[in-house]
Amino acid sequence: MFPLQRGRRLRVNESIRSLVRETSLSPSDFMFPMFIAEGENVKVEIPSMPGIFRRSIDLTVEEVKELFDLGIRAVNIYVKVSEDLKDNTGKEAWNANGLMQQAIRAIKAACPEMIVMPDVALDPYSIYGHDGIIKNGDVENDSTVDALVKMAISHAEAGADFVAPSDMMDGRVLRLREGLDAAGFQNVGIMSYSAKYASAFYGPFRDALDSAPKEADVVVPKDKKTYQMDYANRIEAIKEALSDVEEGADMVMVKPGIAYLDIVREIKNTVHVPVTVYQVSGEYAMIKAASERGWLDHDKIMMEQLMCIKRSGANLISTYFAKEAAVLLKK
């Protein structure tokens, strides 16, 4: 029989297509990663991330207000730490008057309804550029977790709504939950980077924070493959996400984004908490570079990728395109 069902009937025009569209995007689907620098009135563009800046706290607050007006309801914040504050313990990470803690307080004071999720990892504070404390030639898991707990509590004291551990240490979600609860922060959530892969897509981000592994006068790992995941693995990602949920994670994250959408769907089908996807710096930079050369239509490819990430199962997308996409959606 010639087909009685014709799929093209549902594609005749935009009005019909919009009626049957399975996935939609809105500004509230986005979280904007922000880089914070010392000083006042500081705005420095990151060369490998056109349109993305390290801003001082005063200018960060101004941008947060703009983001909120666009309908974006969450920011993920990172700090560029002075070299003289770095060591192997990461102790500046829990300084009550540190740059991160000052930034959290300032954002919450200026825009109380903006959800602030500060990064919890030691790499911005490490002289070695690693996510934890170096001991015997590797990142030592349990002492790093102890440091992360102190860091997370200091973020909660400053007013963070969620803490976002990106370190990939074993057992850290449980210890963070216990530490936050013991300190009286039962309502501060944990968005865990559960499936964070050892990816080459992070290069521009590491330029932004000077957080790449460094050569040292002691033995240190040359990369982050002893704690971040092997990108050949799928089942391991499900295991990591399930473990984090059992330990108390309120949200789980897959990172990077567009090349890992099979992982997003697997995790979405497995866990019963919101799933966040991080469209990372390298993914952003590739679109910017290709569109600058006229090889891709910037806005079209930006929205296509964001829609595909949402379609794969993301409840929240952490993306450097958040502001541009929100402006486009508002139109």
PDB file of C-alpha atoms in Angstrom, residues 159-277:
ATOM      1  CA  GLY A 159      25.363  32.408  50.255  1.00  0.00           C
ATOM      2  CA  ALA A 160      25.752  29.790  47.508  1.00  0.00           C
ATOM      3  CA  ASP A 161      22.551  27.973  46.543  1.00  0.00           C
ATOM      4  CA  PHE A 162      24.365  24.888  45.248  1.00  0.00           C
ATOM      5  CA  VAL A 163      27.970  23.745  45.313  1.00  0.00           C
ATOM      6  CA  ALA A 164      29.314  22.195  42.129  1.00  0.00           C
ATOM      7  CA  PRO A 165      32.143  19.709  42.715  1.00  0.00           C
ATOM      8  CA  SER A 166      34.040  19.243  39.445  1.00  0.00           C
ATOM      9  CA  ASP A 167      37.045  17.383  40.849  1.00  0.00           C
ATOM     10  CA  MET A 168      36.007  13.720  40.258  1.00  0.00           C
ATOM     11  CA  MET A 169      37.413  12.491  43.577  1.00  0.00           C
ATOM     12  CA  ASP A 170      35.867   9.286  44.890  1.00  0.00           C
ATOM     13  CA  GLY A 171      33.345   9.725  47.709  1.00  0.00           C
ATOM     14  CA  ARG A 172      33.358  13.485  47.682  1.00  0.00           C
ATOM     15  CA  VAL A 173      29.595  13.910  47.295  1.00  0.00           C
ATOM     16  CA  LEU A 174      28.902  11.959  50.492  1.00  0.00           C
ATOM     17  CA  ARG A 175      31.513  13.919  52.442  1.00  0.00           C
ATOM     18  CA  LEU A 176      30.213  17.232  51.061  1.00  0.00           C
ATOM     19  CA  ARG A 177      26.650  16.346  52.030  1.00  0.00           C
ATOM     20  CA  GLU A 178      27.709  15.323  55.524  1.00  0.00           C
ATOM     21  CA  GLY A 179      29.841  18.448  55.921  1.00  0.00           C
ATOM     22  CA  LEU A 180      27.173  20.839  54.702  1.00  0.00           C
ATOM     23  CA  ASP A 181      24.520  19.248  56.895  1.00  0.00           C
ATOM     24  CA  ALA A 182      26.751  19.304  59.965  1.00  0.00           C
ATOM     25  CA  ALA A 183      27.412  23.008  59.360  1.00  0.00           C
ATOM     26  CA  GLY A 184      23.680  23.750  59.193  1.00  0.00           C
ATOM     27  CA  PHE A 185      23.365  24.020  55.403  1.00  0.00           C
ATOM     28  CA  GLN A 186      20.839  21.267  54.766  1.00  0.00           C
ATOM     29  CA  ASN A 187      19.167  23.335  52.041  1.00  0.00           C
ATOM     30  CA  VAL A 188      22.335  23.986  50.039  1.00  0.00           C
ATOM     31  CA  GLY A 189      22.259  21.592  47.096  1.00  0.00           C
ATOM     32  CA  ILE A 190      24.978  19.643  45.308  1.00  0.00           C
ATOM     33  CA  MET A 191      25.271  19.647  41.537  1.00  0.00           C
ATOM     34  CA  SER A 192      27.874  16.969  40.975  1.00  0.00           C
ATOM     35  CA  TYR A 193      30.047  16.703  37.889  1.00  0.00           C
ATOM     36  CA  SER A 194      29.377  12.974  37.807  1.00  0.00           C
ATOM     37  CA  ALA A 195      30.541  12.063  34.304  1.00  0.00           C
ATOM     38  CA  LYS A 196      33.396  14.472  33.646  1.00  0.00           C
ATOM     39  CA  TYR A 197      35.614  13.113  30.932  1.00  0.00           C
ATOM     40  CA  ALA A 198      39.333  13.713  30.399  1.00  0.00           C
ATOM     41  CA  SER A 199      38.658  15.738  27.290  1.00  0.00           C
ATOM     42  CA  ALA A 200      40.710  17.849  24.914  1.00  0.00           C
ATOM     43  CA  PHE A 201      37.732  20.219  24.656  1.00  0.00           C
ATOM     44  CA  TYR A 202      38.747  22.040  27.868  1.00  0.00           C
ATOM     45  CA  GLY A 203      41.724  23.949  26.450  1.00  0.00           C
ATOM     46  CA  PRO A 204      40.230  27.469  26.294  1.00  0.00           C
ATOM     47  CA  PHE A 205      38.823  27.125  29.829  1.00  0.00           C
ATOM     48  CA  ARG A 206      42.278  26.341  31.154  1.00  0.00           C
ATOM     49  CA  ASP A 207      43.577  29.425  29.373  1.00  0.00           C
ATOM     50  CA  ALA A 208      40.899  31.460  31.149  1.00  0.00           C
ATOM     51  CA  LEU A 209      41.923  30.340  34.627  1.00  0.00           C
ATOM     52  CA  ASP A 210      45.522  29.228  34.073  1.00  0.00           C
ATOM     53  CA  SER A 211      44.477  25.866  35.504  1.00  0.00           C
ATOM     54  CA  ALA A 212      46.230  23.400  33.199  1.00  0.00           C
ATOM     55  CA  PRO A 213      48.626  20.884  34.805  1.00  0.00           C
ATOM     56  CA  LYS A 214      52.081  22.420  35.157  1.00  0.00           C
ATOM     57  CA  GLU A 215      55.636  21.179  35.182  1.00  0.00           C
ATOM     58  CA  ALA A 216      57.006  21.049  38.699  1.00  0.00           C
ATOM     59  CA  ASP A 217      60.077  20.237  40.748  1.00  0.00           C
ATOM     60  CA  VAL A 218      58.235  17.207  42.141  1.00  0.00           C
ATOM     61  CA  VAL A 219      56.573  14.331  40.319  1.00  0.00           C
ATOM     62  CA  VAL A 220      53.052  15.285  39.254  1.00  0.00           C
ATOM     63  CA  PRO A 221      50.672  13.733  36.728  1.00  0.00           C
ATOM     64  CA  LYS A 222      51.099  15.292  33.280  1.00  0.00           C
ATOM     65  CA  ASP A 223      47.325  15.283  32.741  1.00  0.00           C
ATOM     66  CA  LYS A 224      44.077  14.628  34.618  1.00  0.00           C
ATOM     67  CA  LYS A 225      43.423  11.096  33.400  1.00  0.00           C
ATOM     68  CA  THR A 226      43.907   9.493  36.827  1.00  0.00           C
ATOM     69  CA  TYR A 227      40.693  11.102  38.039  1.00  0.00           C
ATOM     70  CA  GLN A 228      38.688  12.348  35.056  1.00  0.00           C
ATOM     71  CA  MET A 229      36.967   9.641  32.998  1.00  0.00           C
ATOM     72  CA  ASP A 230      38.243   7.786  29.940  1.00  0.00           C
ATOM     73  CA  TYR A 231      36.187   9.005  26.974  1.00  0.00           C
ATOM     74  CA  ALA A 232      35.978   5.430  25.655  1.00  0.00           C
ATOM     75  CA  ASN A 233      33.717   4.445  28.571  1.00  0.00           C
ATOM     76  CA  ARG A 234      29.929   4.510  28.768  1.00  0.00           C
ATOM     77  CA  ILE A 235      28.902   2.104  31.539  1.00  0.00           C
ATOM     78  CA  GLU A 236      31.354   3.777  33.915  1.00  0.00           C
ATOM     79  CA  ALA A 237      29.462   7.058  33.496  1.00  0.00           C
ATOM     80  CA  ILE A 238      26.215   5.434  34.610  1.00  0.00           C
ATOM     81  CA  LYS A 239      27.990   3.923  37.599  1.00  0.00           C
ATOM     82  CA  GLU A 240      29.461   7.303  38.588  1.00  0.00           C
ATOM     83  CA  ALA A 241      26.103   9.070  38.301  1.00  0.00           C
ATOM     84  CA  LEU A 242      24.291   6.412  40.333  1.00  0.00           C
ATOM     85  CA  SER A 243      26.992   6.565  42.991  1.00  0.00           C
ATOM     86  CA  ASP A 244      26.718  10.347  43.271  1.00  0.00           C
ATOM     87  CA  VAL A 245      22.923  10.192  43.585  1.00  0.00           C
ATOM     88  CA  GLU A 246      23.225   7.558  46.314  1.00  0.00           C
ATOM     89  CA  GLU A 247      25.706   9.829  48.116  1.00  0.00           C
ATOM     90  CA  GLY A 248      23.290  12.770  48.040  1.00  0.00           C
ATOM     91  CA  ALA A 249      23.715  14.660  44.752  1.00  0.00           C
ATOM     92  CA  ASP A 250      20.665  16.759  43.890  1.00  0.00           C
ATOM     93  CA  MET A 251      21.731  17.110  40.237  1.00  0.00           C
ATOM     94  CA  VAL A 252      24.286  15.312  38.104  1.00  0.00           C
ATOM     95  CA  MET A 253      26.317  16.671  35.214  1.00  0.00           C
ATOM     96  CA  VAL A 254      27.777  15.291  32.004  1.00  0.00           C
ATOM     97  CA  LYS A 255      30.797  17.145  30.626  1.00  0.00           C
ATOM     98  CA  PRO A 256      31.562  17.860  27.748  1.00  0.00           C
ATOM     99  CA  GLY A 257      28.331  18.199  25.810  1.00  0.00           C
ATOM    100  CA  ILE A 258      27.724  17.641  22.126  1.00  0.00           C
ATOM    101  CA  ALA A 259      30.122  14.681  21.678  1.00  0.00           C
ATOM    102  CA  TYR A 260      28.672  12.949  24.750  1.00  0.00           C
ATOM    103  CA  LEU A 261      24.926  13.037  24.132  1.00  0.00           C
ATOM    104  CA  ASP A 262      24.722   9.242  24.196  1.00  0.00           C
ATOM    105  CA  ILE A 263      25.962   9.452  27.792  1.00  0.00           C
ATOM    106  CA  VAL A 264      23.397  12.140  28.610  1.00  0.00           C
ATOM    107  CA  ARG A 265      20.557   9.927  27.401  1.00  0.00           C
ATOM    108  CA  GLU A 266      21.879   6.875  29.253  1.00  0.00           C
ATOM    109  CA  ILE A 267      22.121   8.815  32.509  1.00  0.00           C
ATOM    110  CA  LYS A 268      18.759  10.524  32.004  1.00  0.00           C
ATOM    111  CA  ASN A 269      17.155   7.114  31.592  1.00  0.00           C
ATOM    112  CA  THR A 270      18.831   5.832  34.751  1.00  0.00           C
ATOM    113  CA  VAL A 271      18.675   8.503  37.450  1.00  0.00           C
ATOM    114  CA  HIS A 272      15.716  10.357  38.903  1.00  0.00           C
ATOM    115  CA  VAL A 273      17.364  13.722  39.515  1.00  0.00           C
ATOM    116  CA  PRO A 274      17.858  16.609  37.065  1.00  0.00           C
ATOM    117  CA  VAL A 275      20.668  16.179  34.538  1.00  0.00           C
ATOM    118  CA  THR A 276      22.922  19.095  33.610  1.00  0.00           C
ATOM    119  CA  VAL A 277      25.091  19.198  30.499  1.00  0.00           C
TER     120      VAL A 277
END
